[in-house]
Each structure stands twice: as structure tokens, then as C-alpha cells.
Amino acid sequence: MIIAANLKTNLTRKETKQYIQELDTYVKNNAISQEVLVFPAMSSLDENDSSVIVGAQNAYPTKDGAFTGEIGTVHLDEFGINTILIGHSERRHILGETQELLIKKFNYYKDLGFKIVYCIGEPLSKREAGESEMMEYISTQYEGIDTNYENLIVAYEPLWAIGTGITPTLEDIESIHKELKKKSPAPLLYGGSVKVTNAKDVLAIDNVDGILVGSAALYAEHFCSMIGFAEELS
Ligand code: PGA
């Protein structure tokens, strides 16, 4: 399974280093065979020789150049990073990234062979509008994306579940993951208010190949417990 932590705008470089060390110790001491990914804040990227894969939460589709506030592959290469998160709802909705830009990023990083965690998910209004409207909305987020890309991981994260403490029911997750699996053979993660208290149940659902965790992953101990659940279930 794939257990991923999105640290968002949290943890300094020093804190991130300690965090990754804690995960690394847990993974090694417990002979964990799951894939553990961590997406630190941009300025917390650093050298990494741990058992954990470190990825970027964002990068511009460029090597370098004049893109104020963005980073390019020279900055990722410095730390041997070849994993990236694309399409997270906070970048789509708070930073205003369009599907067009996401396609550009996707293709750029795909051509470089990056492991891409591509996020999709509907707002509450689409969920409430019923199954077909919701699926239609989600389908637009697959537009222009090579769903057969070998290094693709898809993360389904309903917007209304992110950071809210509210999650879909286990039955709802099961039914939407079943539908989404028809769209892409890539591993499919669930994200949105995954916590120590529900992670095991979520991981046990059919067609859930892992989890993408935000707030609850900020505590290394909690995140390690989730890694442990995945190991038990595998
Ligand atoms: P959350 O965030 O676990 O805090 O809901 C998940 C995410 O945004 O990836």
C-alpha cells in the first residue's frame, strides 16, 4: 500500500528532518514493506537518505527561469526528488490552478518519469447534486491526463472532507473507488480527514490502495500507526 503525508504549510526544515527521521526509524524497526511518501513544505526540502520517499507539493513545469515564487527541476534535482503532487484541491481552489495548467505540469513531469500523485475530488455541491453530476465533475479532472501513465498514483479527496473532520461513509468510499478504478489502473488513494481512528477501516476497503493524510500526519506517531495498519492489512 501507499501511505502518504501531505505536510502542507507546516513543519520547518528542522522539524521536517526530525519527522522523517522518526518515520525512518519506525519503518526500519518494523520491517515495513509499504511505500511511505512525505510531501514537505517547499523550503523544507532537503537531502534525504531515509527509507521514506520525499516528494514536492508543487513545482512549476520548468527547469528554471523567471517564474517568481515557483521552483523548477533544478531545485528538485538538487535533492534527488522525483515525486510530485499535482492537482491538490488547495492548489486548484485556493491558488486557482486550472485544469490546463495541471495538464501542463502533468505532462512535463511525466516526460521526466516522475512519480505523480494526481488529486481529484468534488465539492459538496456536486456530491449533493447526485451521483451522475458528481461523476461528471470528477471526469473533467481526468481530462488531458494520461491515466495509464506507469508512475501515476491517483488520490481521491472529496473537498468537503479535507481538513473538516468529516469523511464519506465507508460504503460511499467503496462505491466511488469502484467507479474510479474503471477510469485508471493506477493505485488509488483515499484522502480527506483520515485519522488514526478511521485509517484502518479506510485501508481495508476494496479498491483503496492507500491513503493521503494531511493534518493527522503532522504527528509522526499517528502517521506511523497508520503505516502499521497498512502493513497489518497487506
Ligand atoms: P486532511 O488533508 O487529512 O487534513 O483532511 C488531506 C489532504 O489535503 O491531502
PDB file of C-alpha atoms and ligand atoms in Angstrom:
ATOM      1  CA  MET A   1       0.000   0.000   0.000  1.00  0.00           C
ATOM      2  CA  ILE A   2       0.947   3.642  -0.333  1.00  0.00           C
ATOM      3  CA  ILE A   3       0.827   5.789   2.767  1.00  0.00           C
ATOM      4  CA  ALA A   4       1.387   9.459   2.034  1.00  0.00           C
ATOM      5  CA  ALA A   5       1.704  12.529   4.259  1.00  0.00           C
ATOM      6  CA  ASN A   6       0.905  15.964   2.886  1.00  0.00           C
ATOM      7  CA  LEU A   7       2.534  18.350   5.363  1.00  0.00           C
ATOM      8  CA  LYS A   8       1.125  21.399   3.539  1.00  0.00           C
ATOM      9  CA  THR A   9       2.360  24.705   5.025  1.00  0.00           C
ATOM     10  CA  ASN A  10       3.588  23.094   8.236  1.00  0.00           C
ATOM     11  CA  LEU A  11       6.870  21.960   9.788  1.00  0.00           C
ATOM     12  CA  THR A  12      10.094  23.875   9.275  1.00  0.00           C
ATOM     13  CA  ARG A  13      13.127  22.259   7.654  1.00  0.00           C
ATOM     14  CA  LYS A  14      14.471  21.299  11.064  1.00  0.00           C
ATOM     15  CA  GLU A  15      11.123  19.838  12.169  1.00  0.00           C
ATOM     16  CA  THR A  16      10.709  18.013   8.874  1.00  0.00           C
ATOM     17  CA  LYS A  17      14.142  16.445   9.240  1.00  0.00           C
ATOM     18  CA  GLN A  18      13.236  15.140  12.673  1.00  0.00           C
ATOM     19  CA  TYR A  19       9.840  13.986  11.406  1.00  0.00           C
ATOM     20  CA  ILE A  20      11.379  11.978   8.570  1.00  0.00           C
ATOM     21  CA  GLN A  21      13.918  10.501  10.960  1.00  0.00           C
ATOM     22  CA  GLU A  22      11.092   9.281  13.195  1.00  0.00           C
ATOM     23  CA  LEU A  23       9.310   7.689  10.253  1.00  0.00           C
ATOM     24  CA  ASP A  24      12.530   6.123   9.022  1.00  0.00           C
ATOM     25  CA  THR A  25      13.210   4.564  12.428  1.00  0.00           C
ATOM     26  CA  TYR A  26       9.669   3.179  12.571  1.00  0.00           C
ATOM     27  CA  VAL A  27       9.852   1.775   9.037  1.00  0.00           C
ATOM     28  CA  LYS A  28      13.209   0.108   9.704  1.00  0.00           C
ATOM     29  CA  ASN A  29      12.407  -1.200  13.186  1.00  0.00           C
ATOM     30  CA  ASN A  30       9.165  -2.748  11.998  1.00  0.00           C
ATOM     31  CA  ALA A  31      10.466  -4.028   8.648  1.00  0.00           C
ATOM     32  CA  ILE A  32       7.674  -2.108   6.879  1.00  0.00           C
ATOM     33  CA  SER A  33       7.247  -3.031   3.238  1.00  0.00           C
ATOM     34  CA  GLN A  34       4.688  -0.308   2.394  1.00  0.00           C
ATOM     35  CA  GLU A  35       5.562   2.698   0.272  1.00  0.00           C
ATOM     36  CA  VAL A  36       5.785   5.748   2.514  1.00  0.00           C
ATOM     37  CA  LEU A  37       5.677   9.176   0.857  1.00  0.00           C
ATOM     38  CA  VAL A  38       6.139  12.556   2.510  1.00  0.00           C
ATOM     39  CA  PHE A  39       5.412  15.914   0.886  1.00  0.00           C
ATOM     40  CA  PRO A  40       7.100  18.633   2.976  1.00  0.00           C
ATOM     41  CA  ALA A  41       6.717  22.374   2.550  1.00  0.00           C
ATOM     42  CA  MET A  42       8.877  23.679  -0.285  1.00  0.00           C
ATOM     43  CA  SER A  43      11.517  25.304   1.935  1.00  0.00           C
ATOM     44  CA  SER A  44      11.766  22.111   3.992  1.00  0.00           C
ATOM     45  CA  LEU A  45      13.050  20.034   1.079  1.00  0.00           C
ATOM     46  CA  ASP A  46      16.490  18.682   1.881  1.00  0.00           C
ATOM     47  CA  GLU A  47      18.917  15.812   1.398  1.00  0.00           C
ATOM     48  CA  ASN A  48      17.188  12.511   2.089  1.00  0.00           C
ATOM     49  CA  ASP A  49      18.793   9.126   2.585  1.00  0.00           C
ATOM     50  CA  SER A  50      15.928   7.624   4.579  1.00  0.00           C
ATOM     51  CA  SER A  51      13.577   4.782   3.650  1.00  0.00           C
ATOM     52  CA  VAL A  52      10.838   7.365   3.089  1.00  0.00           C
ATOM     53  CA  ILE A  53      10.232   8.856  -0.361  1.00  0.00           C
ATOM     54  CA  VAL A  54      10.173  12.644  -0.274  1.00  0.00           C
ATOM     55  CA  GLY A  55       8.160  14.483  -2.906  1.00  0.00           C
ATOM     56  CA  ALA A  56       7.324  18.075  -3.804  1.00  0.00           C
ATOM     57  CA  GLN A  57       3.896  19.533  -3.054  1.00  0.00           C
ATOM     58  CA  ASN A  58       4.278  21.687  -6.147  1.00  0.00           C
ATOM     59  CA  ALA A  59       6.760  22.781  -8.794  1.00  0.00           C
ATOM     60  CA  TYR A  60       6.427  24.749 -12.000  1.00  0.00           C
ATOM     61  CA  PRO A  61       6.759  22.891 -15.308  1.00  0.00           C
ATOM     62  CA  THR A  62      10.225  24.259 -15.929  1.00  0.00           C
ATOM     63  CA  LYS A  63      13.873  23.555 -15.275  1.00  0.00           C
ATOM     64  CA  ASP A  64      14.457  27.138 -14.083  1.00  0.00           C
ATOM     65  CA  GLY A  65      13.673  30.655 -15.301  1.00  0.00           C
ATOM     66  CA  ALA A  66      11.566  33.701 -14.440  1.00  0.00           C
ATOM     67  CA  PHE A  67       8.586  32.349 -12.501  1.00  0.00           C
ATOM     68  CA  THR A  68       8.605  34.323  -9.259  1.00  0.00           C
ATOM     69  CA  GLY A  69       7.641  32.263  -6.255  1.00  0.00           C
ATOM     70  CA  GLU A  70       7.911  28.937  -8.060  1.00  0.00           C
ATOM     71  CA  ILE A  71      10.601  26.274  -8.152  1.00  0.00           C
ATOM     72  CA  GLY A  72      11.753  24.127 -11.063  1.00  0.00           C
ATOM     73  CA  THR A  73      13.511  20.857 -11.603  1.00  0.00           C
ATOM     74  CA  VAL A  74      16.955  22.248 -10.774  1.00  0.00           C
ATOM     75  CA  HIS A  75      15.673  22.681  -7.219  1.00  0.00           C
ATOM     76  CA  LEU A  76      14.214  19.189  -7.119  1.00  0.00           C
ATOM     77  CA  ASP A  77      17.284  17.619  -8.709  1.00  0.00           C
ATOM     78  CA  GLU A  78      19.473  19.150  -6.009  1.00  0.00           C
ATOM     79  CA  PHE A  79      17.825  16.787  -3.541  1.00  0.00           C
ATOM     80  CA  GLY A  80      17.161  13.890  -5.910  1.00  0.00           C
ATOM     81  CA  ILE A  81      13.393  14.455  -5.769  1.00  0.00           C
ATOM     82  CA  ASN A  82      11.391  12.726  -8.473  1.00  0.00           C
ATOM     83  CA  THR A  83       7.945  12.581  -6.913  1.00  0.00           C
ATOM     84  CA  ILE A  84       5.345  15.343  -7.146  1.00  0.00           C
ATOM     85  CA  LEU A  85       1.802  16.089  -6.028  1.00  0.00           C
ATOM     86  CA  ILE A  86      -0.343  17.603  -8.781  1.00  0.00           C
ATOM     87  CA  GLY A  87      -3.940  18.825  -8.647  1.00  0.00           C
ATOM     88  CA  HIS A  88      -4.417  19.072  -4.907  1.00  0.00           C
ATOM     89  CA  SER A  89      -7.707  20.844  -4.198  1.00  0.00           C
ATOM     90  CA  GLU A  90      -5.967  23.617  -2.276  1.00  0.00           C
ATOM     91  CA  ARG A  91      -3.927  24.420  -5.373  1.00  0.00           C
ATOM     92  CA  ARG A  92      -6.965  24.125  -7.636  1.00  0.00           C
ATOM     93  CA  HIS A  93      -9.277  26.204  -5.466  1.00  0.00           C
ATOM     94  CA  ILE A  94      -7.148  28.498  -3.286  1.00  0.00           C
ATOM     95  CA  LEU A  95      -4.295  29.108  -5.732  1.00  0.00           C
ATOM     96  CA  GLY A  96      -6.572  28.971  -8.758  1.00  0.00           C
ATOM     97  CA  GLU A  97      -4.710  26.342 -10.777  1.00  0.00           C
ATOM     98  CA  THR A  98      -6.702  25.440 -13.860  1.00  0.00           C
ATOM     99  CA  GLN A  99      -7.001  22.016 -15.472  1.00  0.00           C
ATOM    100  CA  GLU A 100      -4.973  23.479 -18.345  1.00  0.00           C
ATOM    101  CA  LEU A 101      -2.029  24.277 -16.051  1.00  0.00           C
ATOM    102  CA  LEU A 102      -2.338  20.909 -14.319  1.00  0.00           C
ATOM    103  CA  ILE A 103      -2.152  19.155 -17.688  1.00  0.00           C
ATOM    104  CA  LYS A 104       1.000  21.121 -18.484  1.00  0.00           C
ATOM    105  CA  LYS A 105       2.564  20.159 -15.163  1.00  0.00           C
ATOM    106  CA  PHE A 106       1.446  16.568 -15.536  1.00  0.00           C
ATOM    107  CA  ASN A 107       2.934  16.180 -18.993  1.00  0.00           C
ATOM    108  CA  TYR A 108       6.145  17.933 -18.041  1.00  0.00           C
ATOM    109  CA  TYR A 109       6.770  15.741 -15.009  1.00  0.00           C
ATOM    110  CA  LYS A 110       5.537  12.636 -16.793  1.00  0.00           C
ATOM    111  CA  ASP A 111       8.109  13.174 -19.538  1.00  0.00           C
ATOM    112  CA  LEU A 112      10.752  13.287 -16.813  1.00  0.00           C
ATOM    113  CA  GLY A 113       9.473   9.986 -15.412  1.00  0.00           C
ATOM    114  CA  PHE A 114       8.363  11.469 -12.077  1.00  0.00           C
ATOM    115  CA  LYS A 115       6.077   9.563  -9.756  1.00  0.00           C
ATOM    116  CA  ILE A 116       2.942  11.712  -9.851  1.00  0.00           C
ATOM    117  CA  VAL A 117       0.274  11.730  -7.162  1.00  0.00           C
ATOM    118  CA  TYR A 118      -2.631  13.309  -9.016  1.00  0.00           C
ATOM    119  CA  CYS A 119      -5.525  14.519  -6.869  1.00  0.00           C
ATOM    120  CA  ILE A 120      -9.179  14.649  -7.796  1.00  0.00           C
ATOM    121  CA  GLY A 121     -12.329  15.258  -5.790  1.00  0.00           C
ATOM    122  CA  GLU A 122     -15.670  17.022  -5.794  1.00  0.00           C
ATOM    123  CA  PRO A 123     -17.025  19.947  -3.750  1.00  0.00           C
ATOM    124  CA  LEU A 124     -20.055  19.355  -1.531  1.00  0.00           C
ATOM    125  CA  SER A 125     -22.469  20.953  -4.019  1.00  0.00           C
ATOM    126  CA  LYS A 126     -21.509  18.341  -6.638  1.00  0.00           C
ATOM    127  CA  ARG A 127     -21.822  15.497  -4.176  1.00  0.00           C
ATOM    128  CA  GLU A 128     -25.277  16.739  -3.182  1.00  0.00           C
ATOM    129  CA  ALA A 129     -26.304  17.087  -6.823  1.00  0.00           C
ATOM    130  CA  GLY A 130     -26.332  13.302  -7.135  1.00  0.00           C
ATOM    131  CA  GLU A 131     -24.151  10.514  -8.433  1.00  0.00           C
ATOM    132  CA  SER A 132     -24.181  11.339 -12.128  1.00  0.00           C
ATOM    133  CA  GLU A 133     -23.426  15.061 -11.747  1.00  0.00           C
ATOM    134  CA  MET A 134     -20.702  14.236  -9.250  1.00  0.00           C
ATOM    135  CA  MET A 135     -19.060  11.696 -11.552  1.00  0.00           C
ATOM    136  CA  GLU A 136     -19.348  14.105 -14.465  1.00  0.00           C
ATOM    137  CA  TYR A 137     -17.499  16.739 -12.422  1.00  0.00           C
ATOM    138  CA  ILE A 138     -14.789  14.297 -11.400  1.00  0.00           C
ATOM    139  CA  SER A 139     -14.420  13.172 -15.022  1.00  0.00           C
ATOM    140  CA  THR A 140     -13.419  16.715 -16.003  1.00  0.00           C
ATOM    141  CA  GLN A 141     -10.447  16.396 -13.649  1.00  0.00           C
ATOM    142  CA  TYR A 142      -9.209  13.435 -15.687  1.00  0.00           C
ATOM    143  CA  GLU A 143      -9.300  15.473 -18.902  1.00  0.00           C
ATOM    144  CA  GLY A 144      -5.901  15.649 -20.577  1.00  0.00           C
ATOM    145  CA  ILE A 145      -4.342  13.310 -18.027  1.00  0.00           C
ATOM    146  CA  ASP A 146      -2.673  10.082 -19.161  1.00  0.00           C
ATOM    147  CA  THR A 147      -4.486   7.695 -16.847  1.00  0.00           C
ATOM    148  CA  ASN A 148      -2.280   4.818 -17.990  1.00  0.00           C
ATOM    149  CA  TYR A 149       0.972   6.531 -17.035  1.00  0.00           C
ATOM    150  CA  GLU A 150       3.039   3.886 -15.266  1.00  0.00           C
ATOM    151  CA  ASN A 151       4.199   6.159 -12.433  1.00  0.00           C
ATOM    152  CA  LEU A 152       0.775   7.575 -11.721  1.00  0.00           C
ATOM    153  CA  ILE A 153      -0.950   7.369  -8.355  1.00  0.00           C
ATOM    154  CA  VAL A 154      -4.444   8.866  -8.127  1.00  0.00           C
ATOM    155  CA  ALA A 155      -5.710  10.338  -4.863  1.00  0.00           C
ATOM    156  CA  TYR A 156      -9.445  10.761  -4.437  1.00  0.00           C
ATOM    157  CA  GLU A 157     -10.056  13.560  -1.957  1.00  0.00           C
ATOM    158  CA  PRO A 158     -13.569  14.985  -1.647  1.00  0.00           C
ATOM    159  CA  LEU A 159     -13.115  18.703  -0.949  1.00  0.00           C
ATOM    160  CA  TRP A 160     -15.676  18.745   1.814  1.00  0.00           C
ATOM    161  CA  ALA A 161     -13.735  16.070   3.686  1.00  0.00           C
ATOM    162  CA  ILE A 162     -10.358  17.814   3.591  1.00  0.00           C
ATOM    163  CA  GLY A 163      -9.426  19.275   6.949  1.00  0.00           C
ATOM    164  CA  THR A 164     -13.020  19.167   8.157  1.00  0.00           C
ATOM    165  CA  GLY A 165     -13.098  16.025  10.247  1.00  0.00           C
ATOM    166  CA  ILE A 166     -15.980  14.802   8.069  1.00  0.00           C
ATOM    167  CA  THR A 167     -15.496  11.762   5.859  1.00  0.00           C
ATOM    168  CA  PRO A 168     -17.766   9.953   3.436  1.00  0.00           C
ATOM    169  CA  THR A 169     -19.134   6.691   4.812  1.00  0.00           C
ATOM    170  CA  LEU A 170     -17.042   3.585   4.196  1.00  0.00           C
ATOM    171  CA  GLU A 171     -19.749   2.446   1.772  1.00  0.00           C
ATOM    172  CA  ASP A 172     -19.501   5.730  -0.149  1.00  0.00           C
ATOM    173  CA  ILE A 173     -15.724   5.429  -0.400  1.00  0.00           C
ATOM    174  CA  GLU A 174     -16.071   1.859  -1.594  1.00  0.00           C
ATOM    175  CA  SER A 175     -18.601   2.742  -4.249  1.00  0.00           C
ATOM    176  CA  ILE A 176     -16.735   5.755  -5.648  1.00  0.00           C
ATOM    177  CA  HIS A 177     -13.391   3.944  -5.649  1.00  0.00           C
ATOM    178  CA  LYS A 178     -15.004   1.135  -7.614  1.00  0.00           C
ATOM    179  CA  GLU A 179     -16.118   3.678 -10.229  1.00  0.00           C
ATOM    180  CA  LEU A 180     -12.783   5.499 -10.289  1.00  0.00           C
ATOM    181  CA  LYS A 181     -10.871   2.248 -10.775  1.00  0.00           C
ATOM    182  CA  LYS A 182     -12.634   1.941 -14.119  1.00  0.00           C
ATOM    183  CA  LYS A 183     -11.001   5.205 -15.208  1.00  0.00           C
ATOM    184  CA  SER A 184      -7.402   4.292 -14.430  1.00  0.00           C
ATOM    185  CA  PRO A 185      -5.408   1.219 -13.462  1.00  0.00           C
ATOM    186  CA  ALA A 186      -3.204   3.404 -11.208  1.00  0.00           C
ATOM    187  CA  PRO A 187      -3.132   2.823  -7.455  1.00  0.00           C
ATOM    188  CA  LEU A 188      -5.976   4.800  -5.897  1.00  0.00           C
ATOM    189  CA  LEU A 189      -5.559   6.537  -2.545  1.00  0.00           C
ATOM    190  CA  TYR A 190      -8.282   7.990  -0.382  1.00  0.00           C
ATOM    191  CA  GLY A 191      -7.676  11.352   1.317  1.00  0.00           C
ATOM    192  CA  GLY A 192      -9.744  13.704   3.461  1.00  0.00           C
ATOM    193  CA  SER A 193      -9.847  13.611   7.274  1.00  0.00           C
ATOM    194  CA  VAL A 194      -8.070  10.278   7.569  1.00  0.00           C
ATOM    195  CA  LYS A 195      -7.042   9.831  11.195  1.00  0.00           C
ATOM    196  CA  VAL A 196      -5.652   7.110  13.427  1.00  0.00           C
ATOM    197  CA  THR A 197      -9.224   6.315  14.439  1.00  0.00           C
ATOM    198  CA  ASN A 198     -10.525   5.627  10.910  1.00  0.00           C
ATOM    199  CA  ALA A 199      -7.391   4.795   8.893  1.00  0.00           C
ATOM    200  CA  LYS A 200      -7.617   1.043   9.412  1.00  0.00           C
ATOM    201  CA  ASP A 201     -11.241   0.891   8.255  1.00  0.00           C
ATOM    202  CA  VAL A 202     -10.481   3.043   5.218  1.00  0.00           C
ATOM    203  CA  LEU A 203      -7.429   0.970   4.262  1.00  0.00           C
ATOM    204  CA  ALA A 204      -9.483  -2.201   4.477  1.00  0.00           C
ATOM    205  CA  ILE A 205     -11.958  -1.031   1.796  1.00  0.00           C
ATOM    206  CA  ASP A 206     -11.814  -2.725  -1.611  1.00  0.00           C
ATOM    207  CA  ASN A 207     -10.002  -0.640  -4.231  1.00  0.00           C
ATOM    208  CA  VAL A 208      -8.362   1.589  -1.626  1.00  0.00           C
ATOM    209  CA  ASP A 209      -4.646   1.192  -2.300  1.00  0.00           C
ATOM    210  CA  GLY A 210      -3.512   3.648   0.335  1.00  0.00           C
ATOM    211  CA  ILE A 211      -4.188   6.978   1.985  1.00  0.00           C
ATOM    212  CA  LEU A 212      -3.125  10.609   1.623  1.00  0.00           C
ATOM    213  CA  VAL A 213      -3.136  12.229   5.038  1.00  0.00           C
ATOM    214  CA  GLY A 214      -2.908  15.921   5.933  1.00  0.00           C
ATOM    215  CA  SER A 215      -3.479  17.188   9.473  1.00  0.00           C
ATOM    216  CA  ALA A 216      -3.328  13.812  11.210  1.00  0.00           C
ATOM    217  CA  ALA A 217       0.017  13.079   9.570  1.00  0.00           C
ATOM    218  CA  LEU A 218       1.642  16.038  11.311  1.00  0.00           C
ATOM    219  CA  TYR A 219       2.150  13.845  14.338  1.00  0.00           C
ATOM    220  CA  ALA A 220       4.819  11.316  13.395  1.00  0.00           C
ATOM    221  CA  GLU A 221       3.476   8.888  15.973  1.00  0.00           C
ATOM    222  CA  HIS A 222      -0.032   8.943  14.470  1.00  0.00           C
ATOM    223  CA  PHE A 223       1.275   8.644  10.949  1.00  0.00           C
ATOM    224  CA  CYS A 224       3.455   5.692  11.985  1.00  0.00           C
ATOM    225  CA  SER A 225       0.394   3.956  13.432  1.00  0.00           C
ATOM    226  CA  MET A 226      -1.303   4.335  10.051  1.00  0.00           C
ATOM    227  CA  ILE A 227       1.733   2.867   8.317  1.00  0.00           C
ATOM    228  CA  GLY A 228       1.491  -0.008  10.783  1.00  0.00           C
ATOM    229  CA  PHE A 229      -2.195  -0.601   9.903  1.00  0.00           C
ATOM    230  CA  ALA A 230      -1.319  -0.804   6.220  1.00  0.00           C
ATOM    231  CA  GLU A 231       1.412  -3.317   6.976  1.00  0.00           C
ATOM    232  CA  GLU A 232      -1.007  -5.450   9.022  1.00  0.00           C
ATOM    233  CA  LEU A 233      -3.591  -5.408   6.249  1.00  0.00           C
ATOM    234  CA  SER A 234      -1.185  -6.202   3.433  1.00  0.00           C
TER     235      SER A 234
HETATM  236  P1  PGA B   1      -6.640  16.244   5.781  1.00  0.00           P
HETATM  237  O1  PGA B   1      -5.975  16.659   4.398  1.00  0.00           O
HETATM  238  O2  PGA B   1      -6.131  14.873   6.113  1.00  0.00           O
HETATM  239  O3  PGA B   1      -6.185  17.274   6.757  1.00  0.00           O
HETATM  240  O4  PGA B   1      -8.111  16.238   5.570  1.00  0.00           O
HETATM  241  C1  PGA B   1      -5.807  15.729   3.352  1.00  0.00           C
HETATM  242  C2  PGA B   1      -5.178  16.384   2.164  1.00  0.00           C
HETATM  243  O5  PGA B   1      -5.457  17.569   1.906  1.00  0.00           O
HETATM  244  O6  PGA B   1      -4.387  15.760   1.436  1.00  0.00           O
END
